């Protein structure tokens, strides 16, 4: 596609429920990132996928968070047993792996998650 | 700990005026610095990207400067327009890793 697509754009869920957030990166971008933006905070790195390499999961805040990327394209971020502190905007970005400095990262519009 | 600090936190200026946003960072080793514009409800959009060897980079009415010695960057907006109202985020990339460090942004409001 022309840009990074994320769905849903908004999600309200009850505390304790599981949620799945989806990211469709730009076609051909082998690098995919998930970030979280809490109110009044800078973006926080969650996880990074690069091709077929093992993902860098070092930013995931707890074992309730997991992500996968199927076929090197679409990625799903899953949050189990959601807590109120999980409320944030979850942003996905993709990049041409070979030259991230020149081409930069393209962000999606995010999924606003609200846990009530 | 890698940190990116931006100032001011918020800024209101009249349409047509110029303004400068500041960014200080402590990311090491340093690779690159980016300025992003984020409209409400949208993802960040890249304005400029600079490596350590670049001192300035322009994109239309936006001019970014970088002093890698003092670890400071600025974003200058010339002849502001109402559409410039957004959050401007300074982002620093470390050398050899993929975890960008984001500032909390400057919320810029342009009033007619």
Tab-separated table of C-alpha atoms in Angstrom:
chain	number	residue	atom	x	y	z
A	1	UNK	CA	0.000	0.000	0.000
A	2	UNK	CA	0.878	3.641	-0.151
A	3	UNK	CA	1.378	3.980	3.578
A	4	UNK	CA	1.460	2.075	6.829
A	5	UNK	CA	-2.047	0.987	7.731
A	6	UNK	CA	-3.144	0.224	11.274
A	7	UNK	CA	-6.398	-1.182	12.539
A	8	UNK	CA	-8.509	-0.584	14.412
A	9	UNK	CA	-7.983	3.156	14.739
A	10	UNK	CA	-9.718	3.120	18.109
A	11	UNK	CA	-10.306	0.298	20.551
A	12	UNK	CA	-12.078	0.415	23.887
A	13	UNK	CA	-11.811	-2.735	25.934
A	14	UNK	CA	-12.620	-3.888	29.426
A	15	UNK	CA	-9.845	-4.520	31.876
A	16	UNK	CA	-8.751	-8.144	31.715
A	17	UNK	CA	-9.708	-8.697	28.077
A	18	UNK	CA	-7.240	-9.529	25.327
A	19	UNK	CA	-6.783	-7.224	22.339
A	20	UNK	CA	-5.107	-7.561	18.948
A	21	UNK	CA	-3.744	-4.621	17.025
A	22	UNK	CA	-2.840	-4.944	13.375
A	23	UNK	CA	-0.211	-3.256	11.239
A	24	UNK	CA	0.144	-3.420	7.450
A	25	UNK	CA	3.561	-2.008	6.545
A	26	UNK	CA	4.533	-0.447	3.238
A	27	UNK	CA	5.063	-3.120	0.625
A	28	UNK	CA	8.737	-4.020	0.399
A	29	UNK	CA	9.679	-2.621	3.799
A	30	UNK	CA	11.411	-5.419	5.640
A	31	UNK	CA	11.814	-3.583	8.940
A	32	UNK	CA	8.771	-3.117	11.168
A	33	UNK	CA	8.546	-1.455	14.557
A	34	UNK	CA	5.935	-1.083	17.251
A	35	UNK	CA	5.953	1.933	19.540
A	36	UNK	CA	3.647	3.080	22.302
A	37	UNK	CA	2.746	6.695	23.008
A	38	UNK	CA	1.213	7.370	26.373
A	39	UNK	CA	-0.389	10.712	27.193
A	40	UNK	CA	2.299	13.316	27.738
A	41	UNK	CA	5.108	10.832	27.089
A	42	UNK	CA	7.525	10.288	24.250
A	43	UNK	CA	7.186	7.258	22.052
A	44	UNK	CA	8.362	4.092	23.729
A	45	UNK	CA	9.968	1.310	21.717
A	46	UNK	CA	8.228	-2.046	22.036
A	47	UNK	CA	9.482	-4.490	19.415
A	48	UNK	CA	11.383	-4.593	16.120
A	49	UNK	CA	11.173	-7.093	13.259
A	50	UNK	CA	13.787	-7.340	10.540
A	51	UNK	CA	13.237	-9.843	7.766
A	52	UNK	CA	13.571	-13.408	8.969
A	53	UNK	CA	15.766	-12.510	11.931
A	54	UNK	CA	14.593	-13.078	15.475
A	55	UNK	CA	12.677	-9.987	16.620
A	56	UNK	CA	14.102	-7.593	19.176
A	57	UNK	CA	11.537	-7.822	21.957
A	58	UNK	CA	13.518	-5.896	24.522
A	59	UNK	CA	10.979	-3.072	24.726
A	60	UNK	CA	7.947	-5.157	25.591
A	61	UNK	CA	6.867	-4.034	29.075
A	62	UNK	CA	5.604	-7.411	30.316
A	63	UNK	CA	4.883	-10.955	29.213
A	64	UNK	CA	1.293	-9.905	28.558
A	65	UNK	CA	2.596	-8.269	25.386
A	66	UNK	CA	3.533	-10.266	22.310
A	67	UNK	CA	3.831	-9.622	18.609
A	68	UNK	CA	4.256	-11.614	15.478
A	69	UNK	CA	4.868	-10.859	11.874
A	70	UNK	CA	3.541	-13.345	9.369
A	71	UNK	CA	5.184	-13.787	6.011
A	72	UNK	CA	7.421	-10.812	6.596
A	73	UNK	CA	4.520	-8.426	6.083
A	74	UNK	CA	1.516	-7.927	8.370
A	75	UNK	CA	2.203	-7.713	12.083
A	76	UNK	CA	-0.112	-8.242	15.029
A	77	UNK	CA	0.519	-6.888	18.510
A	78	UNK	CA	-1.394	-8.799	21.177
A	79	UNK	CA	-2.001	-7.590	24.694
A	80	UNK	CA	-3.392	-10.184	27.078
A	81	UNK	CA	-5.340	-9.423	30.239
A	82	UNK	CA	-5.289	-5.693	29.524
A	83	UNK	CA	-4.689	-3.254	32.353
A	84	UNK	CA	-5.612	0.417	32.556
A	85	UNK	CA	-1.957	1.414	32.259
A	86	UNK	CA	-1.966	-0.198	28.804
A	87	UNK	CA	-4.121	2.680	27.557
A	88	UNK	CA	-2.071	4.497	24.942
A	89	UNK	CA	-1.690	5.058	21.230
A	90	UNK	CA	0.126	2.142	19.649
A	91	UNK	CA	2.090	3.193	16.574
A	92	UNK	CA	3.578	0.967	13.928
A	93	UNK	CA	6.377	2.062	11.604
A	94	UNK	CA	8.147	0.420	8.713
A	95	UNK	CA	11.390	1.101	6.911
A	96	UNK	CA	13.562	-0.006	4.053
A	97	UNK	CA	16.076	-2.017	6.019
A	98	UNK	CA	19.038	-1.278	3.840
A	99	UNK	CA	19.070	2.473	4.367
A	100	UNK	CA	17.072	3.524	7.370
A	101	UNK	CA	18.987	6.763	7.733
A	102	UNK	CA	18.188	8.060	4.278
A	103	UNK	CA	14.690	6.715	3.951
A	104	UNK	CA	13.625	7.009	7.515
A	105	UNK	CA	10.624	5.443	9.039
A	106	UNK	CA	7.032	5.746	7.914
A	107	UNK	CA	4.523	5.672	10.722
A	108	UNK	CA	0.928	4.573	10.666
A	109	UNK	CA	-1.796	6.681	12.277
A	110	UNK	CA	-1.869	4.432	15.308
A	111	UNK	CA	-4.437	2.552	17.311
A	112	UNK	CA	-5.798	4.405	20.322
A	113	UNK	CA	-6.376	1.795	23.003
A	114	UNK	CA	-8.499	2.653	26.007
A	115	UNK	CA	-8.848	0.129	28.800
A	116	UNK	CA	-11.828	0.796	31.062
B	1	UNK	CA	20.394	6.376	30.026
B	2	UNK	CA	19.593	7.689	26.548
B	3	UNK	CA	17.382	10.743	26.745
B	4	UNK	CA	16.004	13.397	24.436
B	5	UNK	CA	14.726	16.609	25.952
B	6	UNK	CA	12.736	19.203	24.056
B	7	UNK	CA	11.836	22.763	24.822
B	8	UNK	CA	9.582	24.544	25.073
B	9	UNK	CA	6.888	22.048	25.988
B	10	UNK	CA	4.333	24.203	24.208
B	11	UNK	CA	4.428	27.343	22.126
B	12	UNK	CA	1.801	29.675	20.711
B	13	UNK	CA	2.723	32.150	17.975
B	14	UNK	CA	0.952	34.362	15.493
B	15	UNK	CA	0.591	33.241	11.911
B	16	UNK	CA	3.452	34.531	9.786
B	17	UNK	CA	5.956	34.658	12.643
B	18	UNK	CA	9.077	32.525	12.925
B	19	UNK	CA	9.904	30.182	15.777
B	20	UNK	CA	12.669	27.870	16.938
B	21	UNK	CA	12.257	24.607	18.797
B	22	UNK	CA	15.096	23.078	20.796
B	23	UNK	CA	16.283	19.522	21.329
B	24	UNK	CA	19.065	18.271	23.621
B	25	UNK	CA	20.072	14.631	23.668
B	26	UNK	CA	22.333	12.271	25.543
B	27	UNK	CA	22.101	9.288	23.179
B	28	UNK	CA	25.424	7.560	22.734
B	29	UNK	CA	26.782	6.389	20.415
B	30	UNK	CA	24.984	8.798	18.160
B	31	UNK	CA	23.978	7.988	14.598
B	32	UNK	CA	21.311	10.364	13.414
B	33	UNK	CA	18.749	12.925	14.506
B	34	UNK	CA	15.305	13.354	13.047
B	35	UNK	CA	12.544	15.873	13.422
B	36	UNK	CA	8.991	14.666	12.999
B	37	UNK	CA	5.703	16.526	12.769
B	38	UNK	CA	2.729	14.841	14.351
B	39	UNK	CA	-0.753	16.145	13.715
B	40	UNK	CA	-3.420	15.262	16.253
B	41	UNK	CA	-4.631	11.724	15.709
B	42	UNK	CA	-1.978	10.947	13.122
B	43	UNK	CA	1.347	9.195	13.123
B	44	UNK	CA	4.582	11.197	13.043
B	45	UNK	CA	5.767	12.378	9.626
B	46	UNK	CA	9.453	12.908	8.953
B	47	UNK	CA	10.644	16.471	8.320
B	48	UNK	CA	14.428	16.136	8.359
B	49	UNK	CA	17.064	13.506	8.994
B	50	UNK	CA	20.659	14.443	9.829
B	51	UNK	CA	23.727	12.344	10.495
B	52	UNK	CA	26.565	13.454	12.751
B	53	UNK	CA	28.427	15.018	9.828
B	54	UNK	CA	25.573	17.313	8.858
B	55	UNK	CA	25.084	20.711	10.483
B	56	UNK	CA	21.919	21.837	8.795
B	57	UNK	CA	19.123	20.458	6.672
B	58	UNK	CA	16.161	22.253	5.174
B	59	UNK	CA	12.751	21.099	4.065
B	60	UNK	CA	10.764	24.014	2.747
B	61	UNK	CA	10.072	26.416	5.596
B	62	UNK	CA	11.630	23.997	8.095
B	63	UNK	CA	15.355	24.198	8.821
B	64	UNK	CA	17.027	21.867	11.289
B	65	UNK	CA	20.470	22.393	12.753
B	66	UNK	CA	22.687	19.933	14.565
B	67	UNK	CA	25.673	20.448	16.821
B	68	UNK	CA	27.000	16.969	17.542
B	69	UNK	CA	29.624	18.365	19.927
B	70	UNK	CA	27.115	19.967	22.265
B	71	UNK	CA	24.450	17.384	21.427
B	72	UNK	CA	21.906	19.997	20.526
B	73	UNK	CA	19.537	20.444	17.633
B	74	UNK	CA	17.026	23.081	16.689
B	75	UNK	CA	14.124	23.248	14.284
B	76	UNK	CA	13.407	26.671	12.841
B	77	UNK	CA	10.059	27.336	11.208
B	78	UNK	CA	9.859	30.347	8.956
B	79	UNK	CA	6.709	32.321	8.133
B	80	UNK	CA	4.464	30.008	10.123
B	81	UNK	CA	1.124	28.884	8.756
B	82	UNK	CA	-1.980	27.645	10.519
B	83	UNK	CA	-1.233	24.156	9.197
B	84	UNK	CA	2.018	24.141	11.153
B	85	UNK	CA	-0.005	23.602	14.324
B	86	UNK	CA	1.137	20.181	15.509
B	87	UNK	CA	3.531	18.431	17.843
B	88	UNK	CA	7.158	18.455	16.740
B	89	UNK	CA	9.147	15.511	17.937
B	90	UNK	CA	12.921	15.200	18.068
B	91	UNK	CA	14.123	11.629	17.604
B	92	UNK	CA	17.663	10.348	17.981
B	93	UNK	CA	18.968	7.117	16.518
B	94	UNK	CA	21.823	5.318	18.191
B	95	UNK	CA	24.597	3.759	16.178
B	96	UNK	CA	24.296	0.028	15.814
B	97	UNK	CA	20.822	-0.346	17.257
B	98	UNK	CA	17.294	0.185	16.074
B	99	UNK	CA	15.722	1.714	19.131
B	100	UNK	CA	15.038	5.325	18.413
B	101	UNK	CA	14.845	7.591	21.431
B	102	UNK	CA	11.969	10.026	21.229
B	103	UNK	CA	11.526	13.366	22.878
B	104	UNK	CA	8.145	14.219	24.332
B	105	UNK	CA	7.638	16.885	21.696
B	106	UNK	CA	6.819	20.568	21.498
B	107	UNK	CA	3.174	21.367	21.002
B	108	UNK	CA	3.054	24.294	18.540
B	109	UNK	CA	-0.113	26.294	18.025
B	110	UNK	CA	-0.359	28.911	15.316
B	111	UNK	CA	-3.075	31.504	15.799
B	112	UNK	CA	-4.425	33.833	13.108
